[in-house]
Tab-separated table of C-alpha atoms and ligand atoms in Angstrom:
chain	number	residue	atom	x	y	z
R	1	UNK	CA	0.000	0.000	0.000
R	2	UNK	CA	1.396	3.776	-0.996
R	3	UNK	CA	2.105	5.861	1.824
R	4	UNK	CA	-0.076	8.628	3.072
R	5	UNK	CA	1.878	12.013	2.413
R	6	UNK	CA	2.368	13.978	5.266
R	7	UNK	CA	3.614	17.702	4.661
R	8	UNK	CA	5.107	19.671	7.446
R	9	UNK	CA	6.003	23.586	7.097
R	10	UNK	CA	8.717	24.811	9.544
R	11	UNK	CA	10.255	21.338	9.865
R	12	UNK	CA	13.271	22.573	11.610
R	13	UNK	CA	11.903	23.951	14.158
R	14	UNK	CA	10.717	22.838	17.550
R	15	UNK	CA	7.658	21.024	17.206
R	16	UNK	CA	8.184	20.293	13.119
R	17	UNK	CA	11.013	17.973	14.367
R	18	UNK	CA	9.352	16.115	16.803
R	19	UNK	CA	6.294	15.651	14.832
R	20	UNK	CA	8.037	14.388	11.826
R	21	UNK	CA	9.828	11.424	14.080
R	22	UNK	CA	6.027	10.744	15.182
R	23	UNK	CA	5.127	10.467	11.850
R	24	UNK	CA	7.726	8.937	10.218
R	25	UNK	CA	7.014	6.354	13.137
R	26	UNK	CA	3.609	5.869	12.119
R	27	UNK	CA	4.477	4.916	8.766
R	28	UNK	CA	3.682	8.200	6.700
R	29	UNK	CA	6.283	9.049	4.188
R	30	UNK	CA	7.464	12.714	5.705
R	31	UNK	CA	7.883	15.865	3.303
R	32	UNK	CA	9.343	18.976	4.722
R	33	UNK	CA	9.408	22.515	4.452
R	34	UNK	CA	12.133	24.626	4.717
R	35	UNK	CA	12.946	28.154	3.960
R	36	UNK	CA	16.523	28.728	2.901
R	37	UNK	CA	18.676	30.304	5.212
R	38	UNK	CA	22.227	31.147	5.748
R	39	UNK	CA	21.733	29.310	9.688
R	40	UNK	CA	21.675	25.477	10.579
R	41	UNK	CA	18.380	24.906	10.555
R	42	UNK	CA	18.493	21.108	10.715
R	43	UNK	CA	20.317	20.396	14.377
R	44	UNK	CA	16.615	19.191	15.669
R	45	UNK	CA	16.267	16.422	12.804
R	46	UNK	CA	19.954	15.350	13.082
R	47	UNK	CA	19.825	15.553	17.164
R	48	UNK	CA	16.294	13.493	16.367
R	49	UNK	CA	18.489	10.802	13.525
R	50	UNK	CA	15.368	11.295	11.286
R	51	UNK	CA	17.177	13.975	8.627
R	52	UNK	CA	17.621	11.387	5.997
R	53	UNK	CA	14.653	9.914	6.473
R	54	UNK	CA	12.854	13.218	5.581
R	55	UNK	CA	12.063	15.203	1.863
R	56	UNK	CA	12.911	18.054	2.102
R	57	UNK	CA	11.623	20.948	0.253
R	58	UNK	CA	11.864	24.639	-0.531
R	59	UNK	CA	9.321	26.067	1.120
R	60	UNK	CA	8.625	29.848	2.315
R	61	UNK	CA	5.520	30.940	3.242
R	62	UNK	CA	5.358	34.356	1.438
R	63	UNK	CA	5.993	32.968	-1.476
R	64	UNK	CA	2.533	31.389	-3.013
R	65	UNK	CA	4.588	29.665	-5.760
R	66	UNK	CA	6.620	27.387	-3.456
R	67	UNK	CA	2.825	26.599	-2.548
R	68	UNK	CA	1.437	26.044	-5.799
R	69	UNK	CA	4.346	24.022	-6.588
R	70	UNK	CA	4.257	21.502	-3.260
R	71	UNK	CA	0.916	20.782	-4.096
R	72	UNK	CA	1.169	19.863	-8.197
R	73	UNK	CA	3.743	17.828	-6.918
R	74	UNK	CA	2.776	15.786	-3.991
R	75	UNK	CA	-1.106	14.340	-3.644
R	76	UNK	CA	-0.760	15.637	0.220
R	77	UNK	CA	-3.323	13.667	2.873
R	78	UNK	CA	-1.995	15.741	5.586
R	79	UNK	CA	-0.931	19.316	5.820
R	80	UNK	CA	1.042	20.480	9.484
R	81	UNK	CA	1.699	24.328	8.977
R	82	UNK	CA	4.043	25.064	11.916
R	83	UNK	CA	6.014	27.433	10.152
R	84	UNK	CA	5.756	31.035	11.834
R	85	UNK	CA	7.440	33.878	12.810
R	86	UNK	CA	6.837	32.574	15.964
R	87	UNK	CA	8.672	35.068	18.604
R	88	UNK	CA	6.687	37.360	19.957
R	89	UNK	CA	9.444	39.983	20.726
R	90	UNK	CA	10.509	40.186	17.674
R	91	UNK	CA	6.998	40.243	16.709
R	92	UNK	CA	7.021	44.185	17.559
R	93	UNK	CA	10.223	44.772	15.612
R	94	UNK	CA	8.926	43.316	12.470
R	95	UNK	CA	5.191	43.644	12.514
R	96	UNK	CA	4.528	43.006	8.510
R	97	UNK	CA	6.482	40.317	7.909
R	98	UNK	CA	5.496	38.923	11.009
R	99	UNK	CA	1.770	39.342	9.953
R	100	UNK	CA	2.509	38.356	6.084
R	101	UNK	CA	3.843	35.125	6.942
R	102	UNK	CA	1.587	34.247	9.816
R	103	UNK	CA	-1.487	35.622	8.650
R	104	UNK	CA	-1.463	35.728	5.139
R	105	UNK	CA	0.473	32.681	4.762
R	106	UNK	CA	-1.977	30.842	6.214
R	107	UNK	CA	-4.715	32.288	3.488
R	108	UNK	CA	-2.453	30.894	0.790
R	109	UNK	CA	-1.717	27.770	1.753
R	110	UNK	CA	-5.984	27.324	2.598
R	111	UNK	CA	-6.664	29.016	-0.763
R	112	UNK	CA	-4.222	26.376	-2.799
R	113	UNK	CA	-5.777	23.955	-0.984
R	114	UNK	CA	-9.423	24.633	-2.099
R	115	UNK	CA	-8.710	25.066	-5.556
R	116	UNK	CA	-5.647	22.301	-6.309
R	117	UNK	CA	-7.102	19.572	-3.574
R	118	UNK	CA	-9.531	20.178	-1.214
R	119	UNK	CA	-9.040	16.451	0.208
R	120	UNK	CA	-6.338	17.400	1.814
R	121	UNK	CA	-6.546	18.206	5.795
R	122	UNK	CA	-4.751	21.163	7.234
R	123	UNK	CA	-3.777	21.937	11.030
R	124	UNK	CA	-3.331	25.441	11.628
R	125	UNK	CA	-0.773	26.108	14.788
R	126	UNK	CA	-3.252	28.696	17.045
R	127	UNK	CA	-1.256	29.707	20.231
R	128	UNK	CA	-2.388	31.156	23.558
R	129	UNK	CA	-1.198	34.382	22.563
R	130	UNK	CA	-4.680	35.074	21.476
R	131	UNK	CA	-6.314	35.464	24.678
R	132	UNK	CA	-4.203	38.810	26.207
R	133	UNK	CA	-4.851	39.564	29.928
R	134	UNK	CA	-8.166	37.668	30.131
R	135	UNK	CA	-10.503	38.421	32.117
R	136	UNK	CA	-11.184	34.594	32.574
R	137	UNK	CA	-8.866	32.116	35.800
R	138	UNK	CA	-8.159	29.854	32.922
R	139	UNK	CA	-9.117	30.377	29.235
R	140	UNK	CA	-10.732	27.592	27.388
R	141	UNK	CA	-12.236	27.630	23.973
R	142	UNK	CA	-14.717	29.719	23.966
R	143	UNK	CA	-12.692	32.083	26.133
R	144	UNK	CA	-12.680	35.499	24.251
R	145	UNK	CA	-9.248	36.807	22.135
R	146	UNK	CA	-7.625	39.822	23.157
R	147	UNK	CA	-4.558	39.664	21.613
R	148	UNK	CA	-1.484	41.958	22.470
R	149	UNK	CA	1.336	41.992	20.147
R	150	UNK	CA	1.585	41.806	16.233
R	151	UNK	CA	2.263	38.320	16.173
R	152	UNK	CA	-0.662	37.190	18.248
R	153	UNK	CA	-2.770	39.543	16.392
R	154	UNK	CA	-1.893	37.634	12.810
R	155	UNK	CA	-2.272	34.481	14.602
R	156	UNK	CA	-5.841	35.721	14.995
R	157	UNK	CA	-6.812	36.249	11.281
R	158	UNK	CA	-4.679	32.688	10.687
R	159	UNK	CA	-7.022	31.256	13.045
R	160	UNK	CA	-10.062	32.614	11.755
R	161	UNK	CA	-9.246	32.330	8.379
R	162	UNK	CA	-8.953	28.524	8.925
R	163	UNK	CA	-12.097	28.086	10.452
R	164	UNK	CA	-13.899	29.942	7.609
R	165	UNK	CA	-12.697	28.014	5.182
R	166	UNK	CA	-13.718	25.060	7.026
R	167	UNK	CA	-17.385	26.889	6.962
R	168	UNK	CA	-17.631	28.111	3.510
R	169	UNK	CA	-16.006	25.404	1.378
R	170	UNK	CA	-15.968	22.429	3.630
R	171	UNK	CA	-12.372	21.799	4.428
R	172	UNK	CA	-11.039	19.978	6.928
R	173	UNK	CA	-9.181	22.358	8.179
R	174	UNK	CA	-8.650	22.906	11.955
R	175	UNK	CA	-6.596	24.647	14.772
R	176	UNK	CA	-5.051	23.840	18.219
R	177	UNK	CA	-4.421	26.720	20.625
R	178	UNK	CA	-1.133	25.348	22.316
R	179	UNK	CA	-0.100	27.096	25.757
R	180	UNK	CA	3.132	27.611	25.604
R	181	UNK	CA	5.418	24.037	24.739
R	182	UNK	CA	9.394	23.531	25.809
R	183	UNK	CA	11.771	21.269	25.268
R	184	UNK	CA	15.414	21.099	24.861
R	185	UNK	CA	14.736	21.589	21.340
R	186	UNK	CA	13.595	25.352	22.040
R	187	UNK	CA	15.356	28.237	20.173
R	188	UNK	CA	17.581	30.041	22.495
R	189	UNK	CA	15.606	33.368	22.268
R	190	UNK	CA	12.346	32.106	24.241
R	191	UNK	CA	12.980	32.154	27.589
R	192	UNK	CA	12.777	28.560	29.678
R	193	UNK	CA	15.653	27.709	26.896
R	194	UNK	CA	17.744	30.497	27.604
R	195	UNK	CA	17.266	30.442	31.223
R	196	UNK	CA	18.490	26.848	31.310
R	197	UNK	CA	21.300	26.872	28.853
R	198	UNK	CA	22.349	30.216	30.885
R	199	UNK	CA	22.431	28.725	34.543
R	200	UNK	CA	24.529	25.738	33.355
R	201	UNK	CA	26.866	28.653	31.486
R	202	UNK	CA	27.010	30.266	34.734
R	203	UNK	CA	27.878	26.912	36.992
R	204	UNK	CA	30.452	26.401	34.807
R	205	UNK	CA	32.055	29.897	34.525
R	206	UNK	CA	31.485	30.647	30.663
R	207	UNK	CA	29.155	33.744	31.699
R	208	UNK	CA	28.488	35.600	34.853
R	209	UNK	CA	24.808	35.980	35.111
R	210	UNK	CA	21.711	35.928	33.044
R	211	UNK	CA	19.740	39.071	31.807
R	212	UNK	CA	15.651	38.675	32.275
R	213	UNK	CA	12.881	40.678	31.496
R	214	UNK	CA	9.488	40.576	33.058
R	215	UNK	CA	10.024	37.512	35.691
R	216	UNK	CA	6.103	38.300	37.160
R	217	UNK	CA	4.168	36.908	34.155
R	218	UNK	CA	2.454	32.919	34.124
R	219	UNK	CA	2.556	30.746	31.832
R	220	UNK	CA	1.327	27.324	31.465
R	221	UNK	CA	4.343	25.709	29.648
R	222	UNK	CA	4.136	21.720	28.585
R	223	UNK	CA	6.574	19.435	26.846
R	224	UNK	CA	6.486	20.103	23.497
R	225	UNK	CA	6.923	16.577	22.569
R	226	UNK	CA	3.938	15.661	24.090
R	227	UNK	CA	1.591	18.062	22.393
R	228	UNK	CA	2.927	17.071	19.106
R	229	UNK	CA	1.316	13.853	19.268
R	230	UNK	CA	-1.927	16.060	19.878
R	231	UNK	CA	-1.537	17.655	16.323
R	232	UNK	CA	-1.711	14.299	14.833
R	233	UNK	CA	-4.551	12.831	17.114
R	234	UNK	CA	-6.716	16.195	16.213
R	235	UNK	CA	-6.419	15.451	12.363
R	236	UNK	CA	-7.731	12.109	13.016
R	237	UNK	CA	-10.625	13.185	14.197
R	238	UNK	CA	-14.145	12.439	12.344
R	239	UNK	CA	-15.076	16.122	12.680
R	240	UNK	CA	-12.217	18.680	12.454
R	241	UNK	CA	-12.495	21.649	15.273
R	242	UNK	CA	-10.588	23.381	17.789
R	243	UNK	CA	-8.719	22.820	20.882
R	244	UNK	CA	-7.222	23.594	23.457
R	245	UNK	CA	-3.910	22.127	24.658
R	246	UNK	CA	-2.381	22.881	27.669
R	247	UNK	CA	-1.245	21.290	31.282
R	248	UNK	CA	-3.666	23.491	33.100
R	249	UNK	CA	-0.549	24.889	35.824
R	250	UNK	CA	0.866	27.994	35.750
R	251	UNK	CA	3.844	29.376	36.833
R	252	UNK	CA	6.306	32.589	36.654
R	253	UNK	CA	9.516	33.192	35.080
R	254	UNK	CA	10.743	33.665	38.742
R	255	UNK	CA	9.761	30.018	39.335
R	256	UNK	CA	11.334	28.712	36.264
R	257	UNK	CA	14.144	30.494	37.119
R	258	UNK	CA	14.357	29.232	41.099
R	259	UNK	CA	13.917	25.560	40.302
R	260	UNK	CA	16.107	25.308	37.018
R	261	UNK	CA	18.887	26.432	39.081
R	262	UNK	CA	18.365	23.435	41.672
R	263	UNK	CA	20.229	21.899	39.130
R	264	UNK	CA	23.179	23.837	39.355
R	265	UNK	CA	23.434	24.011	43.161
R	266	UNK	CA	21.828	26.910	43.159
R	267	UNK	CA	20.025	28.372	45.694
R	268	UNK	CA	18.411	32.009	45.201
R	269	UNK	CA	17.275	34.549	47.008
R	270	UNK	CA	16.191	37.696	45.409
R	271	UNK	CA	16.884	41.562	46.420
R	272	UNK	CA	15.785	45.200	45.316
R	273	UNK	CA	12.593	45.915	43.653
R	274	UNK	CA	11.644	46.249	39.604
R	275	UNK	CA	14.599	47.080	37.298
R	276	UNK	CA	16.723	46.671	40.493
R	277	UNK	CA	15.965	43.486	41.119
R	278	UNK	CA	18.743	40.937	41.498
R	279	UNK	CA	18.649	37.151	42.327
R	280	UNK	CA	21.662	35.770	44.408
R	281	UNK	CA	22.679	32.513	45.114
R	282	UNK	CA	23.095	32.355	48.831
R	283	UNK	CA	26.025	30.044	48.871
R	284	UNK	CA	28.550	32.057	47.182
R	285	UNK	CA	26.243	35.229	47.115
R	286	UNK	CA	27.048	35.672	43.408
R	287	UNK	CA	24.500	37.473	41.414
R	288	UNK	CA	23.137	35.404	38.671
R	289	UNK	CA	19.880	37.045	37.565
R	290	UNK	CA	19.857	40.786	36.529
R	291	UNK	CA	17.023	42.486	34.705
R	292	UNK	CA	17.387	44.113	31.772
R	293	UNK	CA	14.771	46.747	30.130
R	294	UNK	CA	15.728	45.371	27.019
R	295	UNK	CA	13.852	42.233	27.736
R	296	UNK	CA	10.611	43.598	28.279
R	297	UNK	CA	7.485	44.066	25.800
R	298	UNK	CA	5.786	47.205	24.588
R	299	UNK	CA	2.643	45.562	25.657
R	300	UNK	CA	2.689	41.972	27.623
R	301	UNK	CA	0.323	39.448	28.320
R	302	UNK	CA	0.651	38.660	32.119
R	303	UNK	CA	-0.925	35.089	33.088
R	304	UNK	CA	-2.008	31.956	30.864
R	305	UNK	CA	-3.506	29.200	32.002
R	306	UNK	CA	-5.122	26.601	29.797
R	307	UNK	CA	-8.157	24.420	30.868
R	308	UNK	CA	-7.841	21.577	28.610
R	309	UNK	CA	-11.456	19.949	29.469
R	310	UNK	CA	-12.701	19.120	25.874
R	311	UNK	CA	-8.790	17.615	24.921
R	312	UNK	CA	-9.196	15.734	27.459
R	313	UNK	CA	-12.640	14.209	27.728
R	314	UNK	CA	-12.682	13.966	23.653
R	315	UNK	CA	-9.402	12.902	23.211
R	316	UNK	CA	-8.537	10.731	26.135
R	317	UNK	CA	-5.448	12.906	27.024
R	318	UNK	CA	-3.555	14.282	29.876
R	319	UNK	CA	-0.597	15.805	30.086
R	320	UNK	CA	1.929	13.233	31.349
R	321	UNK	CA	4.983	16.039	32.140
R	322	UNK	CA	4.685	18.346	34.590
R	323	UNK	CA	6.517	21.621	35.147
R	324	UNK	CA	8.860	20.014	37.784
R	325	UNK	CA	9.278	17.625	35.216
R	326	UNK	CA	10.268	19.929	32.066
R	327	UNK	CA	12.775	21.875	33.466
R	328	UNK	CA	13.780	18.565	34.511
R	329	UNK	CA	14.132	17.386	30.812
R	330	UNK	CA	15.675	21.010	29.842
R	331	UNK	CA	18.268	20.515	32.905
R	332	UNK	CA	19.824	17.724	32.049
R	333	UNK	CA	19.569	18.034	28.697
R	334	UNK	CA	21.601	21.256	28.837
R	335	UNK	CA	24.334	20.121	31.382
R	336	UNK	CA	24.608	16.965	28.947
R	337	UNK	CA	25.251	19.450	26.133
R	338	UNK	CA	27.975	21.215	28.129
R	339	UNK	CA	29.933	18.645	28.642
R	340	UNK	CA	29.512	17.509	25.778
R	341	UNK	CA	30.982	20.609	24.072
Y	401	NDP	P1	9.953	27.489	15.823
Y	401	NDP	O1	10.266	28.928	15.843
Y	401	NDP	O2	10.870	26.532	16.484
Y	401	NDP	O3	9.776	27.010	14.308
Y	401	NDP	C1	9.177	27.815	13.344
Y	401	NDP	C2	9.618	27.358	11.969
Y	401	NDP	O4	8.984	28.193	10.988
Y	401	NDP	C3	11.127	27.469	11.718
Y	401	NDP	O5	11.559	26.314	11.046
Y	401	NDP	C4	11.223	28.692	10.824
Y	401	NDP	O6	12.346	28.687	9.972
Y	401	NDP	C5	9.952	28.553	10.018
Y	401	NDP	N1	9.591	29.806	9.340
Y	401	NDP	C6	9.609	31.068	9.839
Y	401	NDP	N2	9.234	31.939	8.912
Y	401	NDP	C7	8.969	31.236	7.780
Y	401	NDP	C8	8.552	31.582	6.471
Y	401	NDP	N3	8.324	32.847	6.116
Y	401	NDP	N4	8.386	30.601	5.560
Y	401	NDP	C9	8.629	29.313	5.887
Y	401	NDP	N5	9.051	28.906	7.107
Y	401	NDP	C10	9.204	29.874	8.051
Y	401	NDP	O7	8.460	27.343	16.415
Y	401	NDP	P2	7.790	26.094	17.171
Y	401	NDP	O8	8.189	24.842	16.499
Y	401	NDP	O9	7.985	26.270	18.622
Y	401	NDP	O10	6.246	26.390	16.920
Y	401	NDP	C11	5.545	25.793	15.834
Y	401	NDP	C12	4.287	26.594	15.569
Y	401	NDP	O11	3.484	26.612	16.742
Y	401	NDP	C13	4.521	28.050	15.208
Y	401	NDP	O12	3.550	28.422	14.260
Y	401	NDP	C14	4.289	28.787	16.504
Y	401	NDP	O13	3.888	30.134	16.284
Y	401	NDP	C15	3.168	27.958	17.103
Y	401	NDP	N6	3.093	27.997	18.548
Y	401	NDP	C16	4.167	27.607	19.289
Y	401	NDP	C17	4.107	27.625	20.660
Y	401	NDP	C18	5.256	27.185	21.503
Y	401	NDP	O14	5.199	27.378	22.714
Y	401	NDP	N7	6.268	26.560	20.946
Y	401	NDP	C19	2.867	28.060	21.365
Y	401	NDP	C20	1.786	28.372	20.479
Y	401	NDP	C21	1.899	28.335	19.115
Y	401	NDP	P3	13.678	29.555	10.344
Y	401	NDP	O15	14.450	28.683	11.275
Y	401	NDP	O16	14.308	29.764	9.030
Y	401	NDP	O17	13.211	30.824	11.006
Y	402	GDP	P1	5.995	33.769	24.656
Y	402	GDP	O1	5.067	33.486	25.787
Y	402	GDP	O2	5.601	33.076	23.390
Y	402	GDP	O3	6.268	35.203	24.437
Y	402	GDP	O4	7.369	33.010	25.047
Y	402	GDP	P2	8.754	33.557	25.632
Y	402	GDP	O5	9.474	32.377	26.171
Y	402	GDP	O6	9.467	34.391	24.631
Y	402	GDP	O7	8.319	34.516	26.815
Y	402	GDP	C1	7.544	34.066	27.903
Y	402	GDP	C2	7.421	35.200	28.902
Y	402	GDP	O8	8.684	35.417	29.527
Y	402	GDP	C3	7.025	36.554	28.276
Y	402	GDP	O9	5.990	37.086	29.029
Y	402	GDP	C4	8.279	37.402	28.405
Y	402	GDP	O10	8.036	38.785	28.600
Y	402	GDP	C5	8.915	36.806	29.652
Y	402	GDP	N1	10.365	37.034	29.722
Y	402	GDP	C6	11.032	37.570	30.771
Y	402	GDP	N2	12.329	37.659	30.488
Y	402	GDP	C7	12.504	37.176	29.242
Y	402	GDP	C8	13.638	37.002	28.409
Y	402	GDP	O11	14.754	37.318	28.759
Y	402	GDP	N3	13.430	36.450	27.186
Y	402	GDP	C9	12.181	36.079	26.775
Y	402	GDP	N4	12.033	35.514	25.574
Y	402	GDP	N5	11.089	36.240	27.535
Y	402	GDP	C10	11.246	36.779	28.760
């Protein structure tokens, strides 16, 4: 029997690596999407041994062409777009692009489907972004969007734009608003990745201390592995709609930051107030955490917290790693790496 064709956009990143070894596990034959670009992009599929097991493709989401082209090529059952501009920050920096690829991307890869094959299933990457400062303890889905930055704001018409052209023309087209999802396979700029790969830095003298923004705001980070799996179970569905995924905890940067650097012997205790603030380990009373304006967002979004009912009554899910448990994995994953290096 032929394979089904999966296509993933953004394969090198986070979550296009780990859902292409799922895949590739379940027997689908694995196409990829890949913009070019003068950086490594492919350290997650070779850290993961599946590169060579993987097509991959030119593929950048501005460009409708590369679109048109993937799909008079390849008869595609199932289309993952998880390429983004996905950093908030940066978000603010460059608000069009950010917007063109995430927003209007989306509309071209939905508007080759319904015109070159409208078989074909599509899973749109929604994020928790959306919802702003809620009003709401824990936002499910049919919490309200408020969004706050450029990026969550073109995650908005991407999500949107999905569901009408599930409405109007049928697809099966769907979205998952993921809470925020770490692993050691993070970029460097969001912050659980940084702060880990930091603290180790620190323990073993490479840098002094780390520079953090805003360490009052929640989220409600899971294991990115994990809700890759979820990506695939929601396209298997017999009716395609939205979810929410998320573990349903919620904790600061400060946390994060207090019991990654367990880890490292570290034990913190933190002094002066705002962009004064310092946190000192009390054994050598070195300062490892300084704040830095830099760091900070025009306009933030202060607590997430997911309630992942329907995921879990529909789907017969729950989150198996904990946030004790991630920076766990992201702990010894880093201090692996070091010594590695
Ligand atoms: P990453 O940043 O790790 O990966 C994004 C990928 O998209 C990269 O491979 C990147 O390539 C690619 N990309 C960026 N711009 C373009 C473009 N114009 N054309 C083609 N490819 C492009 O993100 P994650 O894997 O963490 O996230 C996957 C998706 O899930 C994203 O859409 C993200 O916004 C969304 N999401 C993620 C959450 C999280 O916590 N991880 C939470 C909620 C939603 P390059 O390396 O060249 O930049
Ligand atoms: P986001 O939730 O998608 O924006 O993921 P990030 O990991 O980039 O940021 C999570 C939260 O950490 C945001 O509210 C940031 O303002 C806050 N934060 C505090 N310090 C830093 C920092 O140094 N880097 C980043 N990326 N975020 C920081």
């Amino acid at each position: 029997m032929k394979k089904k064709i999966a296509f993933i956009s953004g394969i090198g990143g986070q979550d296009g690596a780990y859902l292409a070894h799922l895949l590739l596990n379940k027997g689908y034959r694995v196409i990829g999407g890949e913009r070019r670009s003068s950086k490594n992009t492919y350290w997650r599929l070779k850290f993961l041994k599946i590169l060579k097991k993987i097509e991959i493709i030119d593929f950048e989401l501005n460009e409708l062409t590369n679109i048109i082209r993937l799909f008079n090529n390849y008869n595609i059952s199932e289309f993952y777009n998880l390429a983004a501009q996905s950093f908030v920050h940066s978000s603010f920096k460059n608000p069009i692009t950010t917007s063109d690829t995430n927003g209007m991307g989306v509309l071209r890869i939905l508007e080759t489907i319904r015109t070159l094959s409208p078989k074909t299933k599509f899973f749109q990457a929604s994020t928790s972004e959306l919802y702003g400062n809620s009003s709401s303890k824990s936002q499910d889905e049919n919490t309200s969007f408020r969004p706050r930055s450029p990026y969550a704001v073109s995650k908005l018409f991407a999500h949107f734009i999905t569901i009408n052209y599930r409405e109007a023309y049928g697809l099966f087209a769907c979205c998952a608003i993921t809470f925020n999802h770490e692993s050691p396979l993070r970029s460097e700029e969001f912050v659980t990745k940084k702060i880990a790969k930091s603290l180790v830095e620190i323990k073993n003298k490479k840098i002094n201390h780390i520079d953090l923004g805003n360490l009052y705001v929640r989220r409600d980070w899971g294991y990115a592995k994990e809700y890759t799996e979820l990506f695939w179970k929601i396209l298997q569905q017999k009716k395609p709609m939205e979810y929410v995924i998320s573990t349903g905890e919620s904790h600061t940067i400060k946390e994060f930051v207090e019991e990654a650097a367990k880890y490292c012997g570290f034990k913190l205790k933190w002094e002066g107030k705002g962009i004064k603030e310092r946190g000192i380990d009390i054994y050598t009373n070195k300062v490892i955490v300084k704040i830095n304006k830099k760091f900070f967002r025009p306009t933030e979004v202060n607590t997430l917290k997911g309630n992942n009912k329907l995921i879990k009554k529909e789907l017969s899910w729950k989150p198996k790693c904990n946030f004790k448990k991630l920076v766990k994995i992201m702990m010894e994953y880093e201090i692996n790496e070091f010594k590695r290096n």
